[in-house]
Amino acid sequence: MGSLLQPQIKALRGLFCILFVLLLCCFGGKCELQESKPLEPVDSSTVKPFQNHNDEPQAFPDMERENLPVFTMDYPRIQVPFEFTLWVLLASFAKIGFHIYHKITIWIPESCLLIAIGLIVGAIMHSVKEEPPAVLNSHVFFLYMLPPIVLDNGYFMPTRPFFENIGTVLWYSVVGTLWNSIGIGLSLFAICQFEVFGLQDINLQENLLFASIISAVDPVAALNVFEDIKINEQIYIVIFGEGLFNDAVTVALYSMFVFFADMTVVESTDVFLGIARFFVVGIGGILFGVLFGFAAAFTTRFTHNVRQIEPLFVFMYSYLAYLVAELFGLSSVLGIITCAITMKYYVEENVSQRSCTTIRHVVKMLATITETLIFFFLGVVTITTDHEWNWAYIVFTLVFAFIWRGLGILVLSQIVNPFKTIPFTFKDQFGLAYGGLRGAICFALAFTLPDTINRKDLLVTASIAIIIFTVFLQGISIRPIVEYLNIRRTNKDLNTINVEIHTRTMEHVMSGVEDLCGQWSHYYWKDKFMKFNDRILRRILLRDNRAESSIVALYKKLELQNAIDILDMPFGDVSAAPSIVSLTDEKKETSRPKKKFLAADVRKMHDILSKNMYKIRQKTMAYTNKYNLPDDSRTREILIRRHTSIRRSIRAQSFRERQAQNISQAQKYYSLQPGGDLESAFVLRRRSHGGSQLDRLSDHLQASGVSPRSSSRSMLPTNRLNTITEVRNAADQPVPSFAKPHAPEQRGPEGPSFTGREPPVAAPRRHSSNRSNEEEGGQTEPVPPPQLPPPRVWMPDNQDTGENGAGNPLLRQSSQEFGGSKRF
Amino acid sequence: MGSSSSSSYMRNIPQAQVLIHETGFSAAHLLRLYERFQFLDKGSTGELRAQDFTAIPSLALNPIGDRIIGSFFPPGQEKLDFPSFVRIMAHFRPTDPNRSRDGTQLEPVNSRNKKLRFAFQLYDQNGDGNISRAELLQVLRAMLGVQVPEEQLQSIAERAIQEADLDKDNVISFDEFRKSLEKVNIDQLMSIRFLK
């Protein structure tokens, strides 16, 4: 591993150097050009008068006839976008750099690394006496940089847990931020009163303003630390929500205090007005957000013919929400957040799968770039600007920030714990308090303070100091501290393998039974909203308001047509199909000699178990890393493996329903996803083995007999091959009866093409667009008793699908159809 | 839900009083279970089938989801009526710590033993009272990610049986199962808090 890294690191270092040099040249070039500019007007002014007099002797020689310039360089023309691109590229290279070595990001948060790189660049620039580009002003920040960050927060907010815990989240974020701002502001003001520190010219408003800036915490960065230890699940959503809402609160407070800072005298009416304004701003922002969210949802109802620009609507509408809220002086942050939350649910149903993916990726990308740039810039500015350093102010800022946050969390938890089903322990609270790193917004707000604030430099310095302090110190130390606090009382090795397996089984059982029970808390408003949603909102806003089965929604949500990614995952040392191995092994079970297990073996087993056992449901919804898209791979894996059993039982259900209700078939039929589906994925996988091997497999499985448990189920003929006609998805032409392409879920009883056995059997499904041809399969699928879980026969093969010469002619024909219809 | 409305509902619930007495659920909980039952029972047939359970998305994401569903349906039985549903759910009530250890009383449904039984029969598919290595392997396979090589699985299963198997018959009987878990707080693991 080390030897592999070296060339990569060297290449990267080379790249960095080149980029630095390039940047410096740009700045150098910029300086030169600015010097040359004043010369030109002088030239032209001297040349012109002489040209008017044709006969008089000319002091200056005629301008030579200019030839066509073969090679010119016009830097000023492209300067701004060029430099911007270079900065972004440099920051992105930095990100690539530290992800090469994975361990770094575990111990050091990314913001740390970005600031560090920024510091280095700043040092270089400073030594060359360059100035950083003066791009970060209030205008640019609030109109261009803040919206993507907040949109990202809002869009990836897990809505259900959020709304279920909304009280707690709002409590911590809003009240917490207020507490922090006012507390820190007042204490700093008290400190300023001491003459000895020389800070008396900072009045109360300015202190409060500064305090509101530095209370914007960004605890999301600490989430990946918390994931590894057993912290209360509610903490996740509180952290997420806090990071989101205290941006809104901070910006609102900021604008309020900036206004106050200009006033010389603040009266009590102003205070009341301020509070009133706070509410108006918040609620107004939310209203606008909801309005634009619904508008976006409604628009996407009609975009099925213009799929390419679907993502655009999401961005335009949310940006509009932001700007309109800004126009009225309302909370634009809240506006864009609520727009994103409102919009997401409906848009993701209306829009094609690819647009959905595009939207997510672009949102993440924009947010990451912006935040990266801000941190980077922070590093650069730290070195290059003039600082005003006042020991007292800065040290006290740090101290107070720490104290007030800790106190705040403590007090808030004490008040709210009795109302919660699962109270926050001290460990949770400590994690929450200590994980409060300051984020990019803090710096940006400080940097863009209006110049009318006196001692602005001091405030900027102080905010930079606190950011660097929290990010570096707290960010790096939080993991060891939390792990130290979290020493499990029972040493893990004392748990036997048995206990570990069985406890996990039981946890899964309980999670399953809880799902069976459903939600039991008093969700009166949620029920009302859901009814309203079903009856009115969905009808208006969704293009296809079929009450789709929630399983279908689940498949869609997890984007299961990308199943091939998972199927391609490299296996350990599986040489043959595991199912075969296991079956033959089971026969020889009794004759296998018992192995002696050493302690090292046992430890290795514990290791494997802890790393590979699926976590229970709540934990699989990962909110973890702010910089990555949410990780669904494990859930997808589970769903695929259970896919066949799910599908079978759903098919049986639909069969029953069909018999009962005689609904016209076409309506219930869901066409395939564009680009293929799981079925095609399976078929193609199997096909590429060559037909003969498949036959061998299926024969073998048949021969080894159905396991005694599934004797109640009929064994269907395994060599049944039906042709497949893949339904053209509705993405291209709106097909009336099959509206939205859905994940392959209902295929209806199309005869005995379903196998009792799982995937190794090659029985391509028949999909017929007109159900009139299909046969009534006489199979009543009995209720599947617990059976062998689908054996893991997705063998890793890298063959390209579609180039398979061997195999059954029928298979080949279907393969050609697939080859044509697969449009990845 | 005030008590007045609940009493009118109670009349609709089959065998309400018997169930309350037998399982220890409160009337309010029984009502909620009934509402949930009706919600799951999409066709309003008064009975649940396995497909109704499978349609719950979060259950679909459970690696041993089909076993859990199967444990609600004893072999041969396709449909589940409300009293049976409640009786099985009663297994997951938190244990009552004040229960007097009276030999004459029937063991309550949510005792530690019964909970362990429930977990045991998840493994033991063929109902012979023992967990064989194959059965353990199946569950293990379901719960582990696909990257784990088969040999590792085999050795883990082997080790598990070695640890628990006291009478050296290569299978884990219920007593051995119970003994291997004696240090574990089953009540906490296998109870749903809000069913108290």
mmCIF file of C-alpha atoms in Angstrom, chain A residues 675-819:
data_model
loop_
_atom_site.group_PDB
_atom_site.id
_atom_site.type_symbol
_atom_site.label_atom_id
_atom_site.label_comp_id
_atom_site.label_asym_id
_atom_site.label_seq_id
_atom_site.Cartn_x
_atom_site.Cartn_y
_atom_site.Cartn_z
ATOM 1 C CA GLY A 675 -32.087 1.282 -18.828
ATOM 2 C CA GLY A 676 -33.004 -2.124 -17.647
ATOM 3 C CA ASP A 677 -33.989 -3.494 -14.357
ATOM 4 C CA LEU A 678 -33.006 -6.039 -11.858
ATOM 5 C CA GLU A 679 -34.470 -8.808 -13.906
ATOM 6 C CA SER A 680 -32.429 -7.910 -16.872
ATOM 7 C CA ALA A 681 -29.485 -7.588 -14.605
ATOM 8 C CA PHE A 682 -29.961 -11.068 -13.313
ATOM 9 C CA VAL A 683 -30.597 -12.519 -16.679
ATOM 10 C CA LEU A 684 -27.593 -10.904 -18.165
ATOM 11 C CA ARG A 685 -25.424 -12.108 -15.366
ATOM 12 C CA ARG A 686 -26.624 -15.588 -15.775
ATOM 13 C CA ARG A 687 -26.426 -15.510 -19.477
ATOM 14 C CA SER A 688 -22.856 -14.536 -19.525
ATOM 15 C CA HIS A 689 -21.949 -17.762 -17.910
ATOM 16 C CA GLY A 690 -23.013 -19.608 -20.935
ATOM 17 C CA GLY A 691 -26.069 -21.647 -21.097
ATOM 18 C CA SER A 692 -24.469 -24.946 -20.359
ATOM 19 C CA GLN A 693 -23.078 -23.954 -17.072
ATOM 20 C CA LEU A 694 -26.391 -22.589 -16.075
ATOM 21 C CA ASP A 695 -28.068 -25.782 -16.926
ATOM 22 C CA ARG A 696 -25.516 -27.548 -14.891
ATOM 23 C CA LEU A 697 -26.176 -25.272 -11.999
ATOM 24 C CA SER A 698 -29.858 -25.592 -12.126
ATOM 25 C CA ASP A 699 -29.648 -29.307 -12.546
ATOM 26 C CA HIS A 700 -27.385 -29.560 -9.633
ATOM 27 C CA LEU A 701 -29.694 -27.579 -7.505
ATOM 28 C CA GLN A 702 -32.590 -29.592 -8.550
ATOM 29 C CA ALA A 703 -30.731 -32.774 -7.915
ATOM 30 C CA SER A 704 -29.581 -31.814 -4.514
ATOM 31 C CA GLY A 705 -33.182 -31.530 -3.747
ATOM 32 C CA VAL A 706 -35.371 -28.943 -2.403
ATOM 33 C CA SER A 707 -34.564 -28.374 1.157
ATOM 34 C CA PRO A 708 -36.934 -30.195 3.425
ATOM 35 C CA ARG A 709 -38.476 -26.990 4.578
ATOM 36 C CA SER A 710 -39.873 -25.879 1.336
ATOM 37 C CA SER A 711 -41.585 -29.084 0.614
ATOM 38 C CA SER A 712 -44.850 -27.308 0.704
ATOM 39 C CA ARG A 713 -43.878 -25.268 -2.272
ATOM 40 C CA SER A 714 -44.031 -26.629 -5.721
ATOM 41 C CA MET A 715 -40.862 -26.892 -7.642
ATOM 42 C CA LEU A 716 -41.337 -25.208 -10.934
ATOM 43 C CA PRO A 717 -39.649 -26.389 -14.063
ATOM 44 C CA THR A 718 -36.420 -24.614 -14.236
ATOM 45 C CA ASN A 719 -35.688 -24.674 -17.891
ATOM 46 C CA ARG A 720 -38.654 -22.741 -18.921
ATOM 47 C CA LEU A 721 -37.568 -19.959 -21.128
ATOM 48 C CA ASN A 722 -39.839 -17.306 -22.247
ATOM 49 C CA THR A 723 -39.105 -14.508 -24.517
ATOM 50 C CA ILE A 724 -38.874 -11.149 -23.077
ATOM 51 C CA THR A 725 -40.117 -8.032 -24.542
ATOM 52 C CA GLU A 726 -38.957 -5.141 -22.552
ATOM 53 C CA VAL A 727 -41.475 -2.466 -22.385
ATOM 54 C CA ARG A 728 -40.284 0.781 -23.692
ATOM 55 C CA ASN A 729 -40.203 2.995 -20.754
ATOM 56 C CA ALA A 730 -42.540 5.865 -20.473
ATOM 57 C CA ALA A 731 -39.763 8.307 -20.297
ATOM 58 C CA ASP A 732 -39.680 8.757 -24.000
ATOM 59 C CA GLN A 733 -43.254 8.635 -24.965
ATOM 60 C CA PRO A 734 -45.949 9.072 -22.455
ATOM 61 C CA VAL A 735 -47.726 5.801 -22.557
ATOM 62 C CA PRO A 736 -51.129 6.292 -21.122
ATOM 63 C CA SER A 737 -51.630 3.204 -19.138
ATOM 64 C CA PHE A 738 -48.200 2.844 -17.711
ATOM 65 C CA ALA A 739 -47.380 6.166 -16.384
ATOM 66 C CA LYS A 740 -44.129 6.307 -14.538
ATOM 67 C CA PRO A 741 -41.488 3.722 -14.928
ATOM 68 C CA HIS A 742 -41.345 1.931 -11.673
ATOM 69 C CA ALA A 743 -38.989 -0.565 -10.336
ATOM 70 C CA PRO A 744 -39.817 -4.071 -11.355
ATOM 71 C CA GLU A 745 -42.359 -4.991 -8.848
ATOM 72 C CA GLN A 746 -45.502 -6.300 -10.220
ATOM 73 C CA ARG A 747 -45.291 -8.678 -12.951
ATOM 74 C CA GLY A 748 -48.506 -10.390 -12.338
ATOM 75 C CA PRO A 749 -49.047 -14.041 -12.729
ATOM 76 C CA GLU A 750 -47.641 -14.635 -16.117
ATOM 77 C CA GLY A 751 -47.632 -18.272 -15.944
ATOM 78 C CA PRO A 752 -45.148 -20.494 -14.403
ATOM 79 C CA SER A 753 -42.232 -18.472 -15.479
ATOM 80 C CA PHE A 754 -41.377 -17.841 -11.903
ATOM 81 C CA THR A 755 -39.131 -20.260 -10.380
ATOM 82 C CA GLY A 756 -39.315 -21.796 -7.072
ATOM 83 C CA ARG A 757 -35.578 -21.565 -6.999
ATOM 84 C CA GLU A 758 -33.735 -18.371 -6.864
ATOM 85 C CA PRO A 759 -31.600 -16.603 -9.471
ATOM 86 C CA PRO A 760 -29.321 -19.342 -10.698
ATOM 87 C CA VAL A 761 -32.147 -20.605 -12.716
ATOM 88 C CA ALA A 762 -32.331 -18.896 -16.035
ATOM 89 C CA ALA A 763 -35.906 -18.115 -16.574
ATOM 90 C CA PRO A 764 -36.160 -14.778 -18.158
ATOM 91 C CA ARG A 765 -39.352 -13.221 -17.163
ATOM 92 C CA ARG A 766 -41.949 -12.428 -19.579
ATOM 93 C CA HIS A 767 -43.067 -8.910 -19.682
ATOM 94 C CA SER A 768 -45.889 -8.281 -21.951
ATOM 95 C CA SER A 769 -47.289 -4.934 -22.452
ATOM 96 C CA ASN A 770 -50.683 -6.162 -23.175
ATOM 97 C CA ARG A 771 -51.826 -8.450 -20.587
ATOM 98 C CA SER A 772 -54.314 -9.987 -22.861
ATOM 99 C CA ASN A 773 -51.781 -12.467 -24.104
ATOM 100 C CA GLU A 774 -50.722 -13.783 -20.882
ATOM 101 C CA GLU A 775 -51.826 -17.042 -19.606
ATOM 102 C CA GLU A 776 -53.529 -17.515 -16.432
ATOM 103 C CA GLY A 777 -50.901 -19.200 -14.482
ATOM 104 C CA GLY A 778 -52.638 -21.666 -12.376
ATOM 105 C CA GLN A 779 -50.185 -21.300 -9.614
ATOM 106 C CA THR A 780 -51.461 -20.099 -6.395
ATOM 107 C CA GLU A 781 -48.346 -19.163 -4.696
ATOM 108 C CA PRO A 782 -48.612 -20.480 -1.238
ATOM 109 C CA VAL A 783 -47.573 -18.261 1.538
ATOM 110 C CA PRO A 784 -43.850 -18.638 1.647
ATOM 111 C CA PRO A 785 -42.784 -20.019 4.940
ATOM 112 C CA PRO A 786 -39.347 -18.987 5.987
ATOM 113 C CA GLN A 787 -37.043 -20.505 3.541
ATOM 114 C CA LEU A 788 -33.519 -20.568 2.473
ATOM 115 C CA PRO A 789 -32.466 -17.036 1.943
ATOM 116 C CA PRO A 790 -31.486 -16.494 -1.655
ATOM 117 C CA PRO A 791 -28.097 -18.023 -1.999
ATOM 118 C CA ARG A 792 -25.393 -15.692 -2.966
ATOM 119 C CA VAL A 793 -24.950 -16.697 -6.492
ATOM 120 C CA TRP A 794 -24.188 -13.381 -7.950
ATOM 121 C CA MET A 795 -20.906 -14.421 -9.161
ATOM 122 C CA PRO A 796 -18.372 -11.832 -9.916
ATOM 123 C CA ASP A 797 -17.913 -11.898 -13.568
ATOM 124 C CA ASN A 798 -16.542 -9.120 -15.560
ATOM 125 C CA GLN A 799 -17.800 -10.205 -18.860
ATOM 126 C CA ASP A 800 -19.562 -7.667 -20.816
ATOM 127 C CA THR A 801 -23.192 -8.413 -21.132
ATOM 128 C CA GLY A 802 -24.399 -9.011 -24.550
ATOM 129 C CA GLU A 803 -21.413 -10.601 -26.171
ATOM 130 C CA ASN A 804 -22.365 -14.055 -25.341
ATOM 131 C CA GLY A 805 -22.248 -16.419 -28.221
ATOM 132 C CA ALA A 806 -23.074 -19.591 -26.434
ATOM 133 C CA GLY A 807 -26.313 -20.336 -24.875
ATOM 134 C CA ASN A 808 -29.754 -21.160 -25.824
ATOM 135 C CA PRO A 809 -31.119 -19.535 -28.917
ATOM 136 C CA LEU A 810 -34.016 -18.263 -26.939
ATOM 137 C CA LEU A 811 -31.691 -16.779 -24.461
ATOM 138 C CA ARG A 812 -29.666 -15.269 -27.204
ATOM 139 C CA GLN A 813 -32.674 -13.730 -28.718
ATOM 140 C CA SER A 814 -33.644 -12.216 -25.491
ATOM 141 C CA SER A 815 -30.147 -11.060 -25.013
ATOM 142 C CA GLN A 816 -30.300 -9.206 -28.233
ATOM 143 C CA GLU A 817 -33.443 -7.557 -27.185
ATOM 144 C CA PHE A 818 -31.792 -6.568 -24.009
ATOM 145 C CA GLY A 819 -28.735 -5.440 -25.785
#
